[in-house]
Short mmCIF file of C-alpha atoms in Angstrom, two decimals:
data_model
loop_
_atom_site.label_atom_id
_atom_site.label_comp_id
_atom_site.label_asym_id
_atom_site.label_seq_id
_atom_site.Cartn_x
_atom_site.Cartn_y
_atom_site.Cartn_z
CA MET W 1 -0.05 -0.01 -0.01
CA TYR W 2 1.33 3.48 -1.06
CA GLU W 3 1.90 5.96 1.75
CA SER W 4 2.99 9.57 1.26
CA ASP W 5 5.93 10.93 2.96
CA ALA W 6 4.78 12.01 6.26
CA GLY W 7 8.24 13.17 7.39
CA LEU W 8 8.60 10.58 10.07
CA LEU W 9 12.45 10.53 10.11
CA ALA W 10 12.40 14.27 9.19
CA PRO W 11 11.32 16.19 12.39
CA GLY W 12 13.24 19.43 11.28
CA ARG W 13 10.85 19.88 8.32
CA ALA W 14 7.72 18.19 9.35
CA GLY W 15 4.89 20.44 9.64
CA SER W 16 6.99 23.31 8.60
CA PRO W 17 5.40 25.85 5.69
CA ALA W 18 8.42 24.77 3.42
CA GLU W 19 7.41 20.96 3.58
CA ALA W 20 3.96 21.63 2.16
CA ALA W 21 5.55 24.22 -0.40
CA THR W 22 7.89 21.24 -1.61
CA GLY W 23 5.63 18.38 -1.46
CA ASP W 24 4.49 16.02 -4.36
CA HIS W 25 1.42 18.00 -4.94
CA ALA W 26 3.04 21.20 -4.76
CA PHE W 27 5.51 20.02 -7.41
CA LEU W 28 2.55 18.64 -9.49
CA GLN W 29 0.82 22.10 -9.42
CA ALA W 30 3.96 23.97 -10.27
CA LEU W 31 4.33 21.68 -13.27
CA LEU W 32 0.80 22.64 -14.41
CA ASP W 33 1.58 26.07 -13.62
CA ALA W 34 4.19 25.91 -15.95
CA GLU W 35 2.13 24.23 -18.76
CA ALA W 36 -0.70 26.84 -18.30
CA ALA W 37 1.76 29.71 -18.26
CA LEU W 38 3.04 28.32 -21.61
CA SER W 39 -0.34 28.27 -23.21
CA ARG W 40 -1.19 31.78 -22.04
CA ALA W 41 2.20 33.11 -23.28
CA ARG W 42 1.50 31.17 -26.74
CA SER W 43 -1.91 33.00 -26.81
CA ALA W 44 -0.45 36.35 -25.86
CA THR W 45 2.17 36.19 -28.65
CA GLY W 46 -0.21 34.95 -31.21
CA THR W 47 1.05 31.53 -31.83
CA ALA W 48 -2.19 29.90 -30.09
CA PRO W 49 -5.76 31.06 -29.91
CA SER W 50 -6.81 32.70 -26.69
CA TRP W 51 -9.42 30.18 -25.91
CA ALA W 52 -6.87 27.44 -25.76
CA GLY W 53 -4.64 29.31 -23.06
CA GLU W 54 -7.79 29.63 -21.08
CA ALA W 55 -8.78 26.31 -21.16
CA ILE W 56 -5.55 24.81 -20.28
CA THR W 57 -5.29 26.98 -17.54
CA GLU W 58 -8.53 26.10 -16.13
CA ALA W 59 -7.77 22.27 -16.34
CA ALA W 60 -4.38 22.69 -14.71
CA ASP W 61 -5.24 22.04 -11.12
CA ALA W 62 -3.48 19.31 -9.24
CA ARG W 63 -6.54 18.38 -7.54
CA ARG W 64 -7.83 16.44 -10.88
CA PHE W 65 -4.77 14.44 -11.30
CA ASP W 66 -3.46 11.28 -9.53
CA VAL W 67 0.06 12.30 -8.37
CA ARG W 68 1.18 8.58 -7.53
CA GLU W 69 -0.03 7.37 -10.92
CA ILE W 70 1.88 10.08 -12.69
CA ALA W 71 4.93 9.06 -10.60
CA LEU W 72 4.66 5.46 -11.81
CA ARG W 73 4.21 6.34 -15.25
CA ALA W 74 7.15 8.72 -15.34
CA ARG W 75 9.42 5.52 -15.03
CA SER W 76 9.00 4.85 -18.72
CA GLY W 77 10.27 8.33 -20.02
CA GLY W 78 12.38 9.26 -17.02
CA ASN W 79 10.56 12.31 -15.82
CA PRO W 80 7.00 13.10 -14.72
CA VAL W 81 6.25 15.72 -17.36
CA ILE W 82 5.67 13.15 -20.16
CA PRO W 83 2.79 11.21 -18.30
CA LEU W 84 1.40 14.62 -17.04
CA VAL W 85 1.29 16.17 -20.64
CA SER W 86 -0.80 12.94 -21.50
CA ALA W 87 -3.13 13.41 -18.38
CA LEU W 88 -3.58 17.21 -18.97
CA SER W 89 -4.33 16.53 -22.69
CA SER W 90 -7.09 14.13 -21.57
CA ALA W 91 -8.32 16.74 -19.32
CA VAL W 92 -9.28 19.56 -22.11
CA ASP W 93 -11.66 19.39 -25.20
CA GLU W 94 -10.13 17.48 -28.16
CA SER W 95 -9.81 20.83 -29.99
CA VAL W 96 -7.41 22.25 -27.01
CA ARG W 97 -5.22 19.12 -27.12
CA PRO W 98 -2.78 20.28 -29.86
CA PHE W 99 -1.97 23.18 -27.86
CA VAL W 100 -1.02 21.26 -24.69
CA HIS W 101 2.82 21.51 -24.29
CA GLN W 102 3.02 22.86 -27.78
CA GLY W 103 6.74 23.06 -28.77
CA ALA W 104 8.15 22.66 -25.28
CA THR W 105 10.65 19.78 -24.09
CA SER W 106 10.06 18.07 -20.64
CA GLN W 107 12.86 19.99 -19.23
CA ASP W 108 11.45 23.29 -19.93
CA ILE W 109 8.48 22.47 -17.86
CA LEU W 110 10.25 20.67 -15.22
CA ASP W 111 12.81 23.47 -14.72
CA THR W 112 10.50 26.15 -14.55
CA ALA W 113 8.38 24.22 -11.98
CA ALA W 114 11.40 23.77 -9.94
CA MET W 115 11.99 27.49 -10.10
CA LEU W 116 8.57 28.08 -9.04
CA VAL W 117 8.60 25.78 -6.22
CA ALA W 118 11.98 27.40 -5.01
CA SER W 119 10.45 30.75 -5.36
CA ARG W 120 7.55 30.07 -3.57
CA THR W 121 9.60 28.22 -0.80
CA LEU W 122 12.10 30.86 -0.40
CA ALA W 123 9.28 33.49 0.29
CA LEU W 124 8.55 31.44 3.39
CA VAL W 125 12.03 31.06 4.35
CA LEU W 126 12.70 34.80 4.05
CA GLY W 127 9.72 35.49 6.39
CA ASP W 128 11.22 33.32 9.10
CA LEU W 129 14.64 34.73 8.49
CA ASP W 130 13.27 38.17 9.19
CA ARG W 131 11.41 36.78 12.23
CA THR W 132 14.73 35.50 13.42
CA ALA W 133 16.70 38.70 12.93
CA GLU W 134 14.31 40.70 14.71
CA ALA W 135 14.22 38.31 17.58
CA LEU W 136 18.21 38.35 17.66
CA ALA W 137 18.32 42.34 17.32
CA ARG W 138 16.10 42.81 20.37
CA LEU W 139 18.19 39.99 22.35
CA ALA W 140 21.51 41.69 21.24
CA ALA W 141 20.34 45.06 22.47
CA GLU W 142 18.93 43.74 25.71
CA HIS W 143 22.40 42.12 26.48
CA ARG W 144 24.68 44.72 24.87
CA ASP W 145 26.60 44.98 28.07
CA THR W 146 26.20 41.58 29.80
CA PRO W 147 29.72 39.99 30.12
CA MET W 148 30.66 36.45 29.56
CA PRO W 149 33.61 34.31 28.93
CA GLY W 150 34.84 34.75 25.29
CA ARG W 151 35.91 31.10 24.36
CA THR W 152 38.63 30.07 21.62
CA LEU W 153 39.55 26.42 20.99
CA THR W 154 37.32 25.45 23.80
CA GLN W 155 39.09 27.35 26.39
CA HIS W 156 38.27 30.86 28.30
CA ALA W 157 40.13 33.60 26.24
CA VAL W 158 39.23 37.03 27.14
CA PRO W 159 35.83 38.53 28.48
CA THR W 160 33.08 39.57 25.73
CA ALA W 161 29.59 40.44 25.85
CA PHE W 162 26.67 38.25 25.02
CA GLY W 163 25.19 41.07 22.92
CA LEU W 164 28.10 41.02 20.64
CA LYS W 165 27.57 37.06 20.23
CA VAL W 166 24.06 37.47 19.32
CA ALA W 167 24.96 40.33 17.01
CA GLY W 168 27.25 37.97 15.13
CA TRP W 169 24.43 35.26 14.82
CA ARG W 170 22.32 38.04 13.51
CA SER W 171 24.93 39.22 10.96
CA LEU W 172 25.06 35.79 9.47
CA VAL W 173 21.17 35.49 9.45
CA LEU W 174 21.19 38.95 7.48
CA ASP W 175 23.66 37.71 4.97
CA ALA W 176 21.58 34.54 4.30
CA ARG W 177 18.74 36.65 3.75
CA ASP W 178 20.50 39.00 1.46
CA ARG W 179 21.86 36.02 -0.66
CA LEU W 180 18.40 34.33 -0.93
CA ARG W 181 16.62 37.33 -1.72
CA ALA W 182 19.11 38.08 -4.72
CA VAL W 183 18.62 34.47 -5.80
CA ARG W 184 14.95 34.51 -5.57
CA GLU W 185 14.77 37.71 -7.86
CA SER W 186 16.89 35.95 -10.44
CA LEU W 187 15.32 32.64 -10.63
CA PRO W 188 14.49 32.15 -14.53
CA ALA W 189 11.82 30.35 -16.55
CA GLN W 190 13.18 27.69 -18.80
CA LEU W 191 12.19 27.54 -22.34
CA GLY W 192 14.13 26.32 -25.24
CA GLY W 193 12.47 23.41 -26.84
CA ALA W 194 14.10 20.32 -27.96
CA ALA W 195 17.68 21.46 -28.07
CA GLY W 196 17.59 25.12 -26.86
CA THR W 197 16.97 26.53 -30.23
CA LEU W 198 13.27 27.65 -30.01
CA ALA W 199 12.74 26.33 -33.39
CA ALA W 200 9.38 24.70 -32.73
CA PHE W 201 7.89 28.19 -31.22
CA SER W 202 7.70 29.80 -34.74
CA ALA W 203 4.18 31.10 -35.97
CA ASP W 204 5.32 29.70 -39.32
CA PRO W 205 6.63 26.27 -39.52
CA ALA W 206 8.44 27.21 -42.60
CA ASP W 207 10.63 29.70 -40.93
CA PRO W 208 11.99 28.26 -37.59
CA GLY W 209 14.15 31.13 -37.15
CA ALA W 210 11.37 33.88 -36.84
CA PRO W 211 11.58 36.10 -33.95
CA GLU W 212 8.42 34.67 -32.39
CA GLY W 213 10.38 32.32 -30.35
CA ILE W 214 12.35 35.07 -28.32
CA ALA W 215 9.00 36.98 -27.72
CA LEU W 216 7.55 33.92 -26.48
CA VAL W 217 10.39 33.52 -23.82
CA ALA W 218 9.69 37.10 -22.46
CA ALA W 219 5.96 36.28 -22.39
CA TYR W 220 6.45 33.11 -20.64
CA ALA W 221 8.65 34.69 -18.14
CA ARG W 222 5.92 37.25 -17.45
CA GLU W 223 3.22 34.51 -17.15
CA THR W 224 5.23 32.61 -14.68
CA GLY W 225 6.42 35.47 -12.59
CA LEU W 226 9.95 34.33 -12.98
CA ALA W 227 13.01 36.24 -14.57
CA GLU W 228 13.53 36.15 -18.40
CA PRO W 229 16.61 34.03 -19.22
CA SER W 230 18.97 35.58 -21.61
CA LEU W 231 19.47 31.84 -23.07
CA PRO W 232 18.05 28.27 -22.63
CA TRP W 233 19.87 27.02 -19.63
CA HIS W 234 19.34 23.27 -20.14
CA THR W 235 22.90 22.62 -19.76
CA LEU W 236 23.96 26.05 -18.39
CA ARG W 237 23.03 25.32 -14.64
CA THR W 238 24.20 28.51 -13.08
CA PRO W 239 20.38 29.23 -11.41
CA VAL W 240 20.73 25.92 -9.77
CA ALA W 241 24.22 26.33 -8.39
CA ASP W 242 23.48 29.69 -7.26
CA LEU W 243 20.45 28.50 -5.50
CA ALA W 244 22.35 25.59 -4.10
CA GLY W 245 25.14 27.72 -2.55
CA ALA W 246 22.89 30.17 -1.21
CA LEU W 247 20.69 27.58 0.52
CA ALA W 248 23.82 25.58 1.82
CA PHE W 249 25.03 28.97 3.34
CA THR W 250 21.95 29.71 4.96
CA ALA W 251 22.02 26.38 6.70
CA GLY W 252 25.55 26.87 7.76
CA ALA W 253 24.58 30.28 9.07
CA LEU W 254 21.69 29.29 11.16
CA GLY W 255 23.96 26.17 12.11
CA LYS W 256 26.38 28.67 13.74
CA THR W 257 23.60 29.87 15.96
CA ALA W 258 22.73 26.37 16.78
CA ALA W 259 26.30 25.51 17.73
CA ASP W 260 26.72 28.15 20.03
CA VAL W 261 23.26 27.34 21.92
CA LEU W 262 24.17 23.72 22.18
CA VAL W 263 27.55 24.70 23.85
CA LEU W 264 26.15 27.31 26.08
CA SER W 265 22.96 24.95 27.23
CA ARG W 266 25.28 22.39 28.35
CA THR W 267 24.29 21.42 32.20
CA GLU W 268 27.68 22.39 33.37
CA ILE W 269 27.59 25.93 31.69
CA ALA W 270 23.78 26.55 31.37
CA GLU W 271 24.39 30.18 30.20
CA VAL W 272 21.46 30.00 27.86
CA ALA W 273 18.48 27.52 27.56
CA GLU W 274 15.85 27.32 24.77
CA GLY W 275 12.28 28.59 25.75
CA SER W 276 10.56 25.17 25.52
CA GLY W 277 13.10 22.12 25.72
CA GLY W 278 12.38 18.79 24.48
CA GLY W 279 11.74 15.87 26.67
CA SER W 280 13.58 12.35 26.82
CA SER W 281 12.19 8.95 26.39
CA ALA W 282 14.29 7.75 29.32
CA MET W 283 15.24 10.73 31.81
CA PRO W 284 12.22 12.86 32.81
CA HIS W 285 14.30 15.57 34.00
CA LYS W 286 15.74 16.62 30.70
CA ALA W 287 14.88 19.69 28.54
CA ASN W 288 16.83 19.14 25.61
CA PRO W 289 17.73 22.04 22.93
CA VAL W 290 15.78 20.28 20.12
CA ARG W 291 15.33 23.35 18.06
CA ALA W 292 19.17 23.94 18.04
CA THR W 293 19.93 20.38 17.48
CA LEU W 294 17.44 19.95 14.39
CA ILE W 295 19.17 23.09 12.98
CA ALA W 296 22.62 21.45 13.65
CA ALA W 297 21.42 18.66 11.67
CA ALA W 298 20.25 20.45 8.72
CA ALA W 299 23.46 22.37 8.56
CA ARG W 300 25.37 19.07 8.40
CA ARG W 301 23.43 17.51 5.72
CA ALA W 302 22.82 20.73 3.40
CA PRO W 303 26.50 20.83 2.05
CA GLY W 304 26.04 17.16 0.77
CA ALA W 305 22.77 17.91 -1.10
CA ALA W 306 24.47 21.20 -2.43
CA ALA W 307 27.57 19.21 -3.61
CA THR W 308 25.24 17.13 -5.86
CA LEU W 309 23.74 19.99 -7.38
CA LEU W 310 27.23 21.53 -8.18
CA ALA W 311 28.37 18.54 -9.51
CA SER W 312 25.62 18.58 -12.16
CA LEU W 313 27.10 21.63 -13.64
CA ALA W 314 29.20 19.30 -15.70
CA ALA W 315 26.48 18.35 -18.06
CA GLU W 316 27.25 17.31 -21.67
CA ASP W 317 25.49 18.34 -24.81
CA GLU W 318 22.39 20.49 -25.31
CA ARG W 319 20.40 18.49 -22.80
CA PRO W 320 21.93 15.95 -20.43
CA ALA W 321 21.47 12.52 -19.44
CA GLY W 322 21.58 11.93 -15.61
CA ALA W 323 23.19 15.38 -14.69
CA TRP W 324 19.64 17.16 -14.79
CA HIS W 325 17.87 14.11 -13.17
CA ALA W 326 20.31 13.98 -10.36
CA GLU W 327 19.17 17.43 -9.23
CA TRP W 328 15.60 16.84 -8.68
CA GLU W 329 15.69 15.20 -5.01
CA PRO W 330 18.72 17.13 -3.52
CA LEU W 331 17.16 20.27 -4.39
CA ARG W 332 13.99 19.47 -2.87
CA ASP W 333 15.92 18.05 0.11
CA LEU W 334 17.75 21.63 0.27
CA LEU W 335 14.64 23.64 0.32
CA ARG W 336 13.18 21.34 3.13
CA LEU W 337 16.14 21.28 5.22
CA VAL W 338 16.75 25.13 5.12
CA GLY W 339 12.81 25.77 5.39
CA GLY W 340 12.55 23.64 8.57
CA ALA W 341 15.96 25.05 10.00
CA ALA W 342 14.72 28.69 9.32
CA ARG W 343 11.18 27.93 11.20
CA ASP W 344 13.16 26.18 13.88
CA ALA W 345 15.70 29.26 14.07
CA ALA W 346 12.87 31.84 14.50
CA ASP W 347 11.33 29.90 17.54
CA LEU W 348 14.58 29.54 19.02
CA ALA W 349 15.38 33.23 18.80
CA GLU W 350 12.22 34.42 20.12
CA GLY W 351 12.07 32.03 23.21
CA LEU W 352 15.88 31.88 24.10
CA ARG W 353 16.47 32.32 27.88
CA VAL W 354 19.59 33.92 29.04
CA PHE W 355 21.24 33.65 32.22
CA PRO W 356 23.95 36.67 33.16
CA SER W 357 24.37 35.17 36.65
CA ALA W 358 25.81 31.98 34.94
CA MET W 359 27.93 34.02 32.51
CA ASP W 360 29.08 36.20 35.59
CA ARG W 361 30.11 33.15 37.78
CA HIS W 362 31.94 31.67 34.74
CA LEU W 363 34.03 34.77 34.39
CA GLY W 364 35.70 34.19 37.73
CA LEU W 365 36.38 30.55 37.19
CA THR W 366 40.07 31.27 36.20
CA GLY W 367 40.82 33.40 39.21
CA GLY W 368 41.53 36.51 37.01
CA LEU W 369 43.41 34.54 34.24
CA ILE W 370 40.74 35.52 31.63
CA VAL W 371 42.02 39.25 31.75
CA SER W 372 45.69 38.42 31.63
CA GLU W 373 46.00 39.95 28.13
CA ARG W 374 44.72 43.29 29.67
CA LEU W 375 47.14 42.94 32.52
CA ALA W 376 50.02 42.44 30.18
CA ALA W 377 49.14 45.63 28.08
CA VAL W 378 48.88 47.50 31.59
CA ALA W 379 52.31 46.27 32.57
CA ALA W 380 54.09 46.76 29.03
CA ALA W 381 53.40 50.46 29.43
CA ARG W 382 55.40 50.39 32.71
CA VAL W 383 58.25 47.59 31.97
CA GLY W 384 58.08 47.01 28.24
CA PRO W 385 56.39 44.26 26.40
CA ALA W 386 59.04 41.44 26.67
CA ARG W 387 59.13 41.94 30.49
CA ALA W 388 55.39 42.17 31.08
CA ARG W 389 54.92 38.90 29.10
CA GLU W 390 57.52 37.13 31.44
CA ILE W 391 55.82 38.49 34.50
CA LEU W 392 52.14 37.49 33.39
CA THR W 393 53.31 34.15 32.02
CA GLU W 394 54.89 33.31 35.49
CA ALA W 395 52.12 34.53 37.41
CA ALA W 396 49.55 32.72 35.55
CA ARG W 397 51.62 29.48 35.86
CA LEU W 398 51.52 30.00 39.54
CA ALA W 399 47.76 30.83 39.80
CA ARG W 400 46.83 27.55 37.80
CA ASP W 401 49.35 25.38 39.67
CA THR W 402 48.46 26.81 43.02
CA GLY W 403 44.79 27.50 42.58
CA ARG W 404 45.57 30.91 44.19
CA PRO W 405 43.87 34.14 42.46
CA LEU W 406 45.87 36.01 39.83
CA THR W 407 45.90 39.22 42.02
CA GLU W 408 48.19 37.07 44.59
CA THR W 409 50.85 35.82 42.39
CA LEU W 410 50.98 39.36 40.92
CA ALA W 411 51.12 41.06 44.48
CA GLY W 412 54.47 42.99 45.16
CA GLN W 413 55.44 43.12 41.17
CA PRO W 414 56.86 46.67 40.61
CA ALA W 415 55.03 46.61 37.32
CA PHE W 416 51.78 46.96 39.09
CA ALA W 417 52.82 49.14 41.89
CA GLY W 418 49.96 51.65 42.98
CA LEU W 419 47.76 49.92 41.01
CA ASP W 420 44.34 48.31 42.39
CA LEU W 421 44.76 44.77 40.96
CA THR W 422 41.15 43.78 42.32
CA GLU W 423 39.92 46.38 39.81
CA LEU W 424 42.23 45.32 37.09
CA THR W 425 41.28 41.88 37.25
CA ASP W 426 37.37 42.45 36.99
CA PRO W 427 36.45 40.67 33.77
CA ALA W 428 33.07 42.77 33.42
CA ALA W 429 35.35 45.78 33.09
CA TRP W 430 37.24 44.34 30.13
CA THR W 431 34.98 43.65 27.21
CA GLY W 432 36.78 45.96 24.93
CA CYS W 433 34.64 47.40 22.33
CA ALA W 434 31.86 44.79 22.58
CA GLY W 435 29.22 47.34 23.03
CA PRO W 436 30.01 49.77 20.27
CA LEU W 437 30.55 46.88 18.01
CA THR W 438 27.11 45.45 18.85
CA ASP W 439 25.60 48.80 18.30
CA ARG W 440 27.33 49.17 14.82
CA ALA W 441 25.91 45.53 13.91
CA LEU W 442 22.49 46.63 15.01
CA GLU W 443 22.49 49.35 12.40
CA ARG W 444 22.20 46.99 9.66
CA ARG W 445 18.74 46.30 8.37
#
């Protein structure tokens, strides 16, 4: 018995708007929309009667067709357009049938449908990215001056501010948004005919080089709402490669936030927590960072799907065997992965809980060592850089070995005579330009 893909093993995209926008019925409707747009474009350019475009558009409703039957029949020709054209032709009056799919090749319709699905899905993703950016902006402003340990190579480095970290997350989200916007605006329709020459679109069969074909491409693009291509791109896969790159970048950009949240929400760190953590089947006490986990999973999977799409750039001849076919599933996977991750990122950002007291407590874990860089700069002004480094290196070693505060191991050093070491080793006072940098980042819209 056939059952549709309900997303049982894909909680990241299950129930997301992107899932519905990329499902089999959505793709089927996009294929029909591409066919209907072609018929209307032919009517608009005088290469088909107006009544034909109207009739085909009326019949092009996915609810009238059996998507599973079309999928099974697609095996004989290697793509779903061939059986769909047959089914669409049967759904219209006999007088209209000659104008169904007239002059097009299967790749024209499937490529155009894929761009329609991508455009519709990206609109949803962009909405979630805007939600994420807005929530992160509020969080960064609220915690502009909240000090926390900066960590490099897993270790405490120097103090920073949580607001600056969040501003960095937001910056990546905006980078992703800008890339996806640009790609969405450039997604093109596809129309070239059998080998990309537009020969079958002339009003005069005796003159396949007549200009009607080029005019038809422009009309077709208008009818689909997609960009007009300068050339048929059957084997010139820049649109798909650009889309793949932008989607993979978006998954990685959201993955950075997820990676930080996963680290900072560890039990022994607990500087942040998801607003509504997930449960465990075995441990009732757990509140797992599920949103961040699902985003991290998407960020790991996206590059593989993008790699397949980039590999398909090497496509032979005027229309390829295999390279084009290899794109369909990974493109849908990428759209779903990013759509689910964007939905989860917005929920994560809007509900994230922050615990400044834990951050403050962790700043003191090293007994002042976290500000050794700043102390070295103070000492260098008095005894020179080389001697300052020697003093701080030895004092830090003693502090680590003995467990004594850094202020004690520095006591009596001429380099710090007359200075308040307690004040100098206060981590909260040494977050550098974190605040102004956060302000600067939040100016970006």
